[in-house]
Structure formats: C-alpha cells, structure tokens
Short mmCIF file of C-alpha atoms and ligand atoms in Angstrom, two decimals:
data_model
loop_
_atom_site.label_atom_id
_atom_site.label_comp_id
_atom_site.label_asym_id
_atom_site.label_seq_id
_atom_site.Cartn_x
_atom_site.Cartn_y
_atom_site.Cartn_z
CA MET Y 1 -19.04 14.17 -6.37
CA ARG Y 2 -15.43 14.14 -5.12
CA ARG Y 3 -12.63 15.68 -7.17
CA ILE Y 4 -9.48 13.74 -6.35
CA LEU Y 5 -5.72 14.10 -6.82
CA VAL Y 6 -3.64 10.91 -6.45
CA THR Y 7 0.10 11.45 -5.90
CA GLY Y 8 2.60 8.69 -6.72
CA ALA Y 9 -0.16 7.29 -8.93
CA LEU Y 10 2.07 5.14 -11.17
CA GLY Y 11 3.21 2.89 -8.31
CA GLN Y 12 1.91 -0.48 -7.14
CA ILE Y 13 -1.12 0.92 -5.30
CA GLY Y 14 -1.94 3.85 -7.61
CA SER Y 15 -2.06 1.52 -10.63
CA GLU Y 16 -5.17 -0.09 -9.12
CA LEU Y 17 -6.52 2.70 -6.92
CA VAL Y 18 -6.83 5.23 -9.77
CA PRO Y 19 -9.03 2.96 -11.95
CA ALA Y 20 -11.20 2.11 -8.92
CA LEU Y 21 -11.61 5.79 -8.03
CA ARG Y 22 -12.41 6.66 -11.66
CA GLU Y 23 -15.06 3.97 -11.82
CA ARG Y 24 -16.65 5.32 -8.64
CA TYR Y 25 -16.32 9.09 -9.10
CA GLY Y 26 -15.91 9.53 -12.88
CA ASN Y 27 -12.77 9.55 -15.04
CA GLU Y 28 -12.50 13.35 -15.26
CA ASN Y 29 -12.80 13.73 -11.47
CA VAL Y 30 -9.67 11.73 -10.64
CA VAL Y 31 -6.31 13.30 -11.52
CA ALA Y 32 -3.35 10.89 -11.48
CA SER Y 33 0.09 12.40 -10.83
CA ASP Y 34 3.67 11.24 -10.40
CA ILE Y 35 7.27 12.28 -11.04
CA ARG Y 36 7.39 9.58 -13.72
CA MET Y 37 5.44 9.91 -16.94
CA PRO Y 38 2.90 7.23 -17.91
CA THR Y 39 3.84 4.73 -20.59
CA GLY Y 40 1.48 3.01 -22.99
CA GLN Y 41 -2.13 3.05 -21.86
CA ASP Y 42 -1.31 3.79 -18.18
CA GLY Y 43 -3.90 6.30 -16.97
CA ALA Y 44 -5.07 7.12 -20.51
CA ASP Y 45 -8.70 7.13 -19.38
CA GLY Y 46 -8.35 10.33 -17.32
CA PRO Y 47 -6.19 13.35 -16.54
CA PHE Y 48 -2.50 12.95 -15.65
CA GLU Y 49 -0.21 15.70 -14.31
CA TYR Y 50 3.48 15.76 -13.46
CA VAL Y 51 3.57 16.65 -9.74
CA ASP Y 52 6.67 16.42 -7.55
CA CYS Y 53 4.88 16.53 -4.22
CA GLN Y 54 7.95 17.77 -2.41
CA ARG Y 55 7.09 21.07 -4.20
CA LEU Y 56 4.10 22.89 -2.70
CA HIS Y 57 3.63 25.07 -5.77
CA GLN Y 58 3.28 22.08 -8.11
CA ILE Y 59 0.60 20.57 -5.86
CA GLU Y 60 -1.27 23.86 -5.58
CA VAL Y 61 -1.38 24.45 -9.34
CA VAL Y 62 -3.17 21.12 -9.81
CA LEU Y 63 -5.49 21.63 -6.82
CA ARG Y 64 -6.63 24.92 -8.36
CA ARG Y 65 -6.78 23.75 -11.99
CA TYR Y 66 -9.04 20.80 -11.17
CA ASP Y 67 -10.82 22.21 -8.10
CA ILE Y 68 -9.60 19.22 -6.05
CA ASP Y 69 -11.23 18.43 -2.69
CA THR Y 70 -9.50 15.12 -1.77
CA ILE Y 71 -5.84 14.05 -2.02
CA TYR Y 72 -4.75 10.42 -1.92
CA HIS Y 73 -1.06 10.79 -1.08
CA LEU Y 74 0.79 7.66 -2.24
CA ALA Y 75 4.22 9.06 -3.19
CA ALA Y 76 6.93 7.57 -0.97
CA VAL Y 77 10.14 5.54 -0.85
CA LEU Y 78 9.46 2.01 0.47
CA SER Y 79 11.28 0.15 3.21
CA ALA Y 80 14.07 -1.77 1.45
CA VAL Y 81 15.06 1.13 -0.81
CA ALA Y 82 14.79 3.51 2.16
CA GLU Y 83 17.43 1.50 4.06
CA THR Y 84 19.84 1.85 1.12
CA LYS Y 85 19.13 5.61 0.75
CA PRO Y 86 17.96 6.84 4.17
CA MET Y 87 18.51 10.55 3.49
CA VAL Y 88 16.56 10.38 0.24
CA ALA Y 89 13.80 8.47 2.04
CA TRP Y 90 13.59 11.12 4.75
CA ASP Y 91 13.46 13.92 2.18
CA VAL Y 92 10.84 12.27 -0.04
CA ASN Y 93 8.61 10.76 2.63
CA MET Y 94 8.62 13.66 5.09
CA GLY Y 95 8.96 16.45 2.52
CA SER Y 96 6.05 15.19 0.46
CA VAL Y 97 3.60 14.50 3.29
CA TYR Y 98 4.29 17.91 4.82
CA GLN Y 99 3.69 19.71 1.51
CA VAL Y 100 0.53 17.68 0.92
CA VAL Y 101 -1.10 18.40 4.30
CA GLU Y 102 -0.09 22.04 4.03
CA ALA Y 103 -1.60 22.32 0.53
CA ALA Y 104 -4.70 20.57 1.88
CA ARG Y 105 -4.95 23.09 4.74
CA GLN Y 106 -4.71 26.03 2.37
CA HIS Y 107 -7.18 24.63 -0.17
CA GLY Y 108 -9.68 22.87 2.14
CA CYS Y 109 -8.93 19.32 0.95
CA ALA Y 110 -9.30 15.99 2.73
CA VAL Y 111 -6.17 13.78 2.77
CA PHE Y 112 -5.69 10.02 2.71
CA HIS Y 113 -2.27 8.85 3.95
CA PRO Y 114 -1.15 5.19 3.91
CA SER Y 115 0.91 4.19 6.91
CA SER Y 116 2.35 0.70 7.24
CA ILE Y 117 3.23 -2.27 9.43
CA GLY Y 118 6.65 -0.59 9.16
CA ALA Y 119 5.46 2.00 11.70
CA PHE Y 120 6.10 -0.64 14.39
CA GLY Y 121 9.44 -1.86 15.71
CA PRO Y 122 11.11 -4.66 17.66
CA THR Y 123 9.72 -3.46 21.02
CA THR Y 124 6.12 -3.50 19.73
CA PRO Y 125 4.03 -6.52 20.85
CA ARG Y 126 4.51 -8.88 17.88
CA ASP Y 127 1.28 -10.86 17.90
CA HIS Y 128 -2.13 -9.31 17.47
CA THR Y 129 -0.40 -5.91 17.62
CA PRO Y 130 -2.87 -3.45 19.22
CA GLN Y 131 -4.09 -0.27 17.55
CA ASP Y 132 -2.41 1.92 20.15
CA THR Y 133 0.91 0.52 21.30
CA ILE Y 134 4.68 1.05 21.37
CA GLN Y 135 5.97 2.55 18.09
CA ARG Y 136 9.77 2.66 18.09
CA PRO Y 137 10.67 1.57 14.52
CA THR Y 138 14.34 0.94 13.74
CA THR Y 139 14.12 1.67 10.00
CA MET Y 140 14.13 5.05 8.23
CA TYR Y 141 10.91 3.99 6.47
CA GLY Y 142 9.26 3.33 9.84
CA ILE Y 143 10.49 6.59 11.30
CA THR Y 144 8.92 8.52 8.41
CA LYS Y 145 5.67 6.55 8.73
CA VAL Y 146 5.28 7.28 12.45
CA ALA Y 147 6.15 10.94 11.92
CA ALA Y 148 3.61 11.14 9.07
CA GLU Y 149 0.90 9.52 11.24
CA LEU Y 150 1.56 12.17 13.89
CA LEU Y 151 1.72 15.02 11.36
CA CYS Y 152 -1.63 14.00 9.86
CA ASP Y 153 -3.17 13.79 13.36
CA TYR Y 154 -1.73 17.24 14.12
CA TYR Y 155 -3.25 18.79 10.99
CA ALA Y 156 -6.60 17.22 11.90
CA SER Y 157 -6.68 18.45 15.48
CA ARG Y 158 -4.92 21.80 15.02
CA PHE Y 159 -6.23 22.91 11.59
CA ARG Y 160 -9.35 20.71 11.14
CA VAL Y 161 -7.95 19.15 7.96
CA ASP Y 162 -9.91 15.94 7.28
CA THR Y 163 -6.92 13.58 7.32
CA ARG Y 164 -7.59 9.82 7.40
CA GLY Y 165 -5.44 6.76 6.97
CA VAL Y 166 -4.73 3.09 7.51
CA ARG Y 167 -1.67 1.03 8.42
CA LEU Y 168 -1.36 -1.27 5.41
CA PRO Y 169 0.28 -4.68 5.58
CA GLY Y 170 2.35 -6.00 2.64
CA LEU Y 171 0.23 -5.77 -0.49
CA VAL Y 172 -0.04 -8.54 -3.06
CA SER Y 173 -1.05 -7.67 -6.62
CA TYR Y 174 -0.45 -8.68 -10.24
CA VAL Y 175 -1.12 -5.38 -12.06
CA ALA Y 176 2.01 -3.33 -11.25
CA PRO Y 177 5.32 -4.38 -9.69
CA PRO Y 178 6.02 -3.41 -6.08
CA GLY Y 179 8.31 -0.45 -5.51
CA GLY Y 180 11.15 -1.81 -3.36
CA GLY Y 181 9.66 -3.02 -0.10
CA THR Y 182 10.51 -5.83 2.30
CA THR Y 183 7.27 -7.66 1.48
CA ASP Y 184 7.88 -7.73 -2.31
CA TYR Y 185 8.72 -11.45 -2.16
CA ALA Y 186 5.02 -12.16 -1.69
CA VAL Y 187 4.39 -10.77 -5.18
CA ALA Y 188 7.47 -12.24 -6.88
CA ILE Y 189 6.73 -15.74 -5.56
CA PHE Y 190 3.50 -15.92 -7.61
CA HIS Y 191 5.10 -14.67 -10.84
CA GLU Y 192 8.03 -17.07 -10.50
CA ALA Y 193 5.73 -19.96 -9.63
CA VAL Y 194 3.75 -19.49 -12.85
CA ARG Y 195 6.74 -18.80 -15.09
CA HIS Y 196 9.47 -21.07 -13.68
CA ARG Y 197 7.87 -23.21 -10.93
CA HIS Y 198 10.82 -22.11 -8.83
CA TYR Y 199 11.53 -19.13 -6.55
CA THR Y 200 14.54 -18.17 -4.46
CA CYS Y 201 13.28 -16.23 -1.43
CA TYR Y 202 15.27 -13.54 0.37
CA LEU Y 203 13.39 -14.00 3.67
CA ARG Y 204 13.47 -17.05 5.97
CA ALA Y 205 10.76 -19.67 5.52
CA ASP Y 206 9.22 -18.77 8.91
CA SER Y 207 9.27 -14.94 8.57
CA THR Y 208 5.75 -14.02 9.62
CA LEU Y 209 4.16 -10.80 8.37
CA ASP Y 210 0.68 -9.48 7.59
CA PHE Y 211 -0.52 -9.31 3.98
CA MET Y 212 -3.55 -8.18 2.00
CA TYR Y 213 -4.72 -8.64 -1.58
CA MET Y 214 -4.86 -5.37 -3.51
CA PRO Y 215 -8.63 -5.37 -4.19
CA ASP Y 216 -9.23 -5.37 -0.42
CA ALA Y 217 -6.65 -2.61 0.12
CA VAL Y 218 -8.18 -0.40 -2.58
CA ARG Y 219 -11.64 -0.90 -1.07
CA ALA Y 220 -10.30 -0.02 2.40
CA MET Y 221 -8.78 3.22 1.08
CA ILE Y 222 -12.11 4.26 -0.43
CA GLU Y 223 -14.20 3.15 2.54
CA ILE Y 224 -12.15 5.01 5.15
CA MET Y 225 -12.51 8.25 3.17
CA GLU Y 226 -16.27 7.72 2.87
CA ALA Y 227 -16.74 6.66 6.51
CA ASP Y 228 -19.04 8.66 8.79
CA PRO Y 229 -16.61 11.01 10.59
CA GLY Y 230 -18.80 10.85 13.69
CA ARG Y 231 -17.90 7.16 14.13
CA LEU Y 232 -14.12 7.60 13.73
CA THR Y 233 -12.39 7.41 17.11
CA HIS Y 234 -9.04 7.75 15.30
CA ARG Y 235 -8.29 9.92 12.32
CA ASN Y 236 -5.21 8.20 10.99
CA ALA Y 237 -3.39 4.92 10.97
CA TYR Y 238 -6.13 2.36 11.58
CA ASN Y 239 -4.58 -1.13 11.72
CA ILE Y 240 -6.02 -3.25 8.91
CA THR Y 241 -5.07 -6.75 7.82
CA ALA Y 242 -6.34 -9.75 5.88
CA MET Y 243 -3.90 -12.57 6.65
CA SER Y 244 -0.69 -13.42 8.44
CA ALA Y 245 1.64 -15.46 6.21
CA THR Y 246 5.18 -16.77 5.76
CA PRO Y 247 7.17 -17.84 2.68
CA ALA Y 248 6.41 -21.41 3.79
CA SER Y 249 2.64 -20.88 4.03
CA LEU Y 250 2.55 -19.05 0.67
CA THR Y 251 4.46 -21.98 -0.84
CA ALA Y 252 1.94 -24.46 0.57
CA ALA Y 253 -0.94 -22.38 -0.82
CA ILE Y 254 0.67 -22.21 -4.29
CA ARG Y 255 1.40 -25.97 -4.32
CA LYS Y 256 -2.35 -26.66 -4.17
CA TYR Y 257 -2.41 -25.37 -7.76
CA ILE Y 258 1.21 -25.97 -8.89
CA PRO Y 259 2.27 -29.16 -7.06
CA ASP Y 260 5.82 -29.13 -8.47
CA PHE Y 261 6.56 -25.55 -7.33
CA VAL Y 262 9.95 -25.43 -5.61
CA ILE Y 263 11.20 -22.74 -3.20
CA ASP Y 264 14.72 -22.27 -1.90
CA TYR Y 265 16.26 -19.57 0.21
CA ASP Y 266 19.11 -17.06 -0.18
CA ILE Y 267 18.60 -14.74 2.78
CA ASP Y 268 19.19 -11.01 2.30
CA PRO Y 269 20.34 -9.87 5.76
CA ALA Y 270 19.13 -6.29 5.23
CA ARG Y 271 15.54 -7.20 4.32
CA GLN Y 272 15.49 -10.02 6.89
CA ALA Y 273 16.42 -7.52 9.61
CA ILE Y 274 13.58 -5.23 8.55
CA ALA Y 275 11.09 -8.10 8.50
CA ASP Y 276 12.28 -9.29 11.91
CA SER Y 277 11.53 -5.84 13.36
CA TRP Y 278 7.87 -5.86 12.18
CA PRO Y 279 4.83 -7.53 13.79
CA ASN Y 280 3.66 -11.06 13.04
CA SER Y 281 0.01 -10.01 12.96
CA LEU Y 282 -2.08 -6.88 13.55
CA ASP Y 283 -5.26 -6.47 15.58
CA ASP Y 284 -7.63 -4.59 13.24
CA SER Y 285 -10.71 -4.77 15.50
CA LEU Y 286 -11.00 -0.98 15.85
CA ALA Y 287 -11.24 -0.51 12.05
CA ARG Y 288 -13.91 -3.23 12.01
CA LEU Y 289 -15.83 -1.45 14.77
CA ASP Y 290 -15.43 2.17 13.62
CA TRP Y 291 -15.99 1.86 9.86
CA ASP Y 292 -17.03 -1.75 9.27
CA TRP Y 293 -13.71 -2.82 7.74
CA ALA Y 294 -13.62 -6.48 6.66
CA PRO Y 295 -11.29 -8.20 4.15
CA ARG Y 296 -12.80 -10.46 1.47
CA PHE Y 297 -9.68 -12.37 0.37
CA ASP Y 298 -7.96 -14.93 2.59
CA LEU Y 299 -4.72 -16.72 1.62
CA ASP Y 300 -6.42 -19.37 -0.54
CA ALA Y 301 -8.72 -16.95 -2.37
CA MET Y 302 -5.82 -14.57 -3.03
CA THR Y 303 -3.58 -17.39 -4.26
CA ALA Y 304 -6.17 -18.68 -6.73
CA ASP Y 305 -6.85 -15.20 -8.10
CA MET Y 306 -3.15 -14.25 -8.37
CA LEU Y 307 -2.19 -17.44 -10.20
CA GLU Y 308 -5.11 -17.25 -12.58
CA ASN Y 309 -4.48 -13.63 -13.50
CA ILE Y 310 -0.71 -13.98 -13.86
CA ALA Y 311 -1.15 -17.02 -16.08
CA ARG Y 312 -3.69 -15.13 -18.19
CA ARG Y 313 -1.42 -12.09 -18.51
CA THR Y 314 1.86 -13.88 -19.19
CA LYS Y 315 0.39 -16.47 -21.56
CA THR Y 316 3.21 -18.81 -20.50
CA ALA Y 317 0.82 -21.15 -18.78
CA ARG Y 318 -2.83 -21.94 -19.06
CA TRP Y 319 -5.42 -22.61 -16.43
CA GLY Y 320 -5.98 -26.36 -16.65
CA GLY Y 321 -9.00 -28.27 -15.48
CA GLY Y 322 -9.25 -29.28 -11.85
CA GLY Y 323 -7.68 -26.06 -10.61
CA ARG Y 324 -4.14 -26.85 -11.76
CA TYR Y 325 -1.77 -25.15 -14.15
CA ALA Y 326 -0.46 -26.95 -17.21
CA ASP Y 327 1.92 -25.81 -19.95
P1 NAD U 1 5.48 2.53 -5.11
O1 NAD U 1 6.92 2.62 -4.77
O2 NAD U 1 5.03 1.43 -5.98
O3 NAD U 1 5.02 3.89 -5.81
C1 NAD U 1 5.41 5.15 -5.29
C2 NAD U 1 5.27 6.16 -6.41
O4 NAD U 1 5.66 7.43 -5.87
C3 NAD U 1 6.19 5.88 -7.60
O5 NAD U 1 5.42 5.81 -8.80
C4 NAD U 1 7.16 7.07 -7.62
O6 NAD U 1 7.53 7.48 -8.92
C5 NAD U 1 6.33 8.14 -6.90
N1 NAD U 1 7.13 9.20 -6.28
C6 NAD U 1 8.31 9.09 -5.61
N2 NAD U 1 8.72 10.30 -5.21
C7 NAD U 1 7.78 11.20 -5.60
C8 NAD U 1 7.63 12.61 -5.47
N3 NAD U 1 8.54 13.35 -4.85
N4 NAD U 1 6.53 13.19 -6.00
C9 NAD U 1 5.59 12.45 -6.64
N5 NAD U 1 5.68 11.12 -6.81
C10 NAD U 1 6.77 10.50 -6.29
O7 NAD U 1 4.68 2.55 -3.73
P2 NAD U 1 3.26 1.89 -3.42
O8 NAD U 1 3.49 0.47 -3.08
O9 NAD U 1 2.28 2.26 -4.44
O10 NAD U 1 2.94 2.61 -2.01
C11 NAD U 1 2.21 3.80 -1.94
C12 NAD U 1 2.12 4.20 -0.49
O11 NAD U 1 1.55 3.13 0.28
C13 NAD U 1 3.47 4.52 0.18
O12 NAD U 1 3.29 5.55 1.11
C14 NAD U 1 3.80 3.23 0.91
O13 NAD U 1 4.62 3.46 2.01
C15 NAD U 1 2.42 2.79 1.35
N6 NAD U 1 2.37 1.37 1.63
C16 NAD U 1 2.54 0.46 0.63
C17 NAD U 1 2.52 -0.90 0.92
C18 NAD U 1 2.72 -1.93 -0.15
O14 NAD U 1 2.86 -3.14 0.18
N7 NAD U 1 2.75 -1.55 -1.43
C19 NAD U 1 2.31 -1.32 2.24
C20 NAD U 1 2.16 -0.37 3.24
C21 NAD U 1 2.17 0.97 2.92
N1 LIG U 2 5.16 -3.35 1.67
C1 LIG U 2 5.82 -2.30 2.39
C2 LIG U 2 7.28 -2.52 2.44
O1 LIG U 2 7.69 -3.66 2.50
C3 LIG U 2 5.26 -2.22 3.78
O2 LIG U 2 5.04 -0.92 4.11
O3 LIG U 2 8.01 -1.55 2.47
#
C-alpha cells in the first residue's frame, strides 16, 4: 500500500485528487498539505499538515512522520498570476520542485509532477503538438514548467528517483475554483451559465486550447504512477488531452442545455497573449501507447456533468426534464 504526501492539496486539483487517492489507498495513507489551512470539512477525512514545500526541512519532517513513499507535488503559481508576479512564480515553482525531488532522493520516494500545455511556446507546432518538439515558452509559468520537466528527468537518470509526470491541458471542474490560470474561463463559463445565463469571456471566441474534465485528469495522475515502469519510454511530461475547445464551442455545447445562454467578450490582453502562445491541440499518442491513457469525457459529456453538478450545488436552478435547466 502506498503512503502518499500531496503538496498544494487545497488547490483545484488537490481538492479532487486527495479524495480519489484516499478512496484507493486508504484515508490514513494520504497526507494532504498546503501553506493554507483547510476550512470546513476540507480534508477532514484524513491527515493534513502545513508544509511550505520551498522548505526542505518541512517536507522531510512529514516524510519521516508518515513514512511516505510517494509525493504528488501540486504546489505552484499558475500562468496568469505568474505573469503578474514573475519573481514569485520562479521562487515558488522552481524552489518547491527542487526541494521535493531532493527530499525524494534522500528518502527514497517516487514523485509525480504535473507539467502543462504552458511548457510550449509560439515556435512549437500548434496543431497535434508532438510529444518531443520545440519548447521555447515565452511565459514565466512555461519557463518553470520546462525547467521542472528537465529537473525531474535529471533526478530520474542521475539519482534513480522514480519521477513521473504528464503535461496537463486546462482542467475543468466544479469542486474547487481554479487558481489563477489562463484556462480558468472554461470553469467560470459553466458557473455563470447556470447562475446568470450570461458570461463575459476574457479570451477571443476562437482561442483554441486543449481541455480535460477533472475526473479524467485525476485518473491519469493515478494511472501514470501505477504504470509498469518497463513500458515507460519517457519518465516525465507525457502529453495528455481530452478535447480541443474554444469559448465559441463551449458556448455551443452549453446552449444545448441552456438555449438562452449569452456570451460576450471583453478581451484581457495579458491572458490572450498567453493563450496565443500555447498549442491548439496536443498529440497524446505516446501516453496511449506506453500506459494505455484514454480520456472518458468529451466536450458534450463534460458539459452535461458540469451543468448538472453546478445546478445541484448552487440550488439556483434545477435540472428540468428533457435535459434543460429551468428556474
Ligand atoms: P492551484 O493554484 O489551484 O493550487 C495550488 C496550491 O498550491 C494552492 O492551494 C496553494 O496554496 C499551494 N501552494 C502555493 N505555494 C505553496 C508552497 N510554497 N508550499 C505549499 N503549497 C503551496 O493549482 P492547481 O490547479 O491545483 O494545479 C496544481 C498543479 O497542476 C500545478 O503545478 C499546475 O501548474 C498544474 N497544472 C494545473 C492545470 C489546471 O488547469 N488546473 C493545468 C496544467 C497544469
Ligand atoms: N490551466 C493552467 C493555466 O492556465 C495550464 O497550465 O495556467
């Protein structure tokens, strides 16, 4: 049975990864950690520790106390916030991943690290972006993601640390809010559609990016860590994706359920520039070949599930017959 530490566990991903890991490996075997403290029932079903993962000692104390063998390292500053605070983003993203792989080396732990579509840049082939290709990102977030991919590969080849990872697309979820990324619109659009039937989008209607529904992303993060190492031709940064979408295509998908949903646009030049530097779609065929990766949610399935769950949680709308929302 694995004994797992999750860093940055109170964020968008950790809020769903921790419960999934606890269901699989047992509540007491999954330690959630963050530099924020949980509120309400967050994480109440298992251990929580304050861990600033820029501090090696704080990581090591928890590794020893719980006899941890696997670290899911989620703590980071996301792309849009990183462009407003690039020095902070460098310190947090690079400082934390370095301390985590070093702690893992000293304590014999495996490490999961999530890279991103942000690890690509404007000179990367935009469509069906290959697994191995040009990586010259023009954002601080992207720079830290490429450096972290390389650092994790280095610790695997030089020190035999079992580092593994995926390049995640923008993640869509209803459980926890996103933490300040360029793809956050794809979460907000669903909440606003249910609550107000109106959303003002900060990206152009035709901005094309890859997305994935959180249940698929959580499953990918567990499957890559459980994959047969003998089949893995890469250690880190497998491209994975579920769909390529735009604000316009998300709007069309939502209108199947909320026909009077209205979108308008007030472009944020900073986030538009980041989006314009990222691929339109990733080629994830190597992940499919090496560890049988396959998404289960396409755009329509994700849209139906998001709208139903947001309506249920907000209680401002109810799921009407015939697959439509009614007040
Ligand atoms: P998030 O912003 O929602 O959560 C990050 C968490 O890290 C926060 O709870 C924050 O308090 C914590 N944190 C920040 N600094 C810390 C530190 N020094 N020590 C400990 N905790 C700290 O982010 P997320 O969306 O959950 O993303 C997790 C990881 O996945 C990040 O590496 C991100 O780059 C990557 N990723 C996310 C997406 C996405 O769409 N959410 C897509 C691609 C990659
Ligand atoms: N969703 C993330 C962001 O927009 C992608 O890594 O920052």
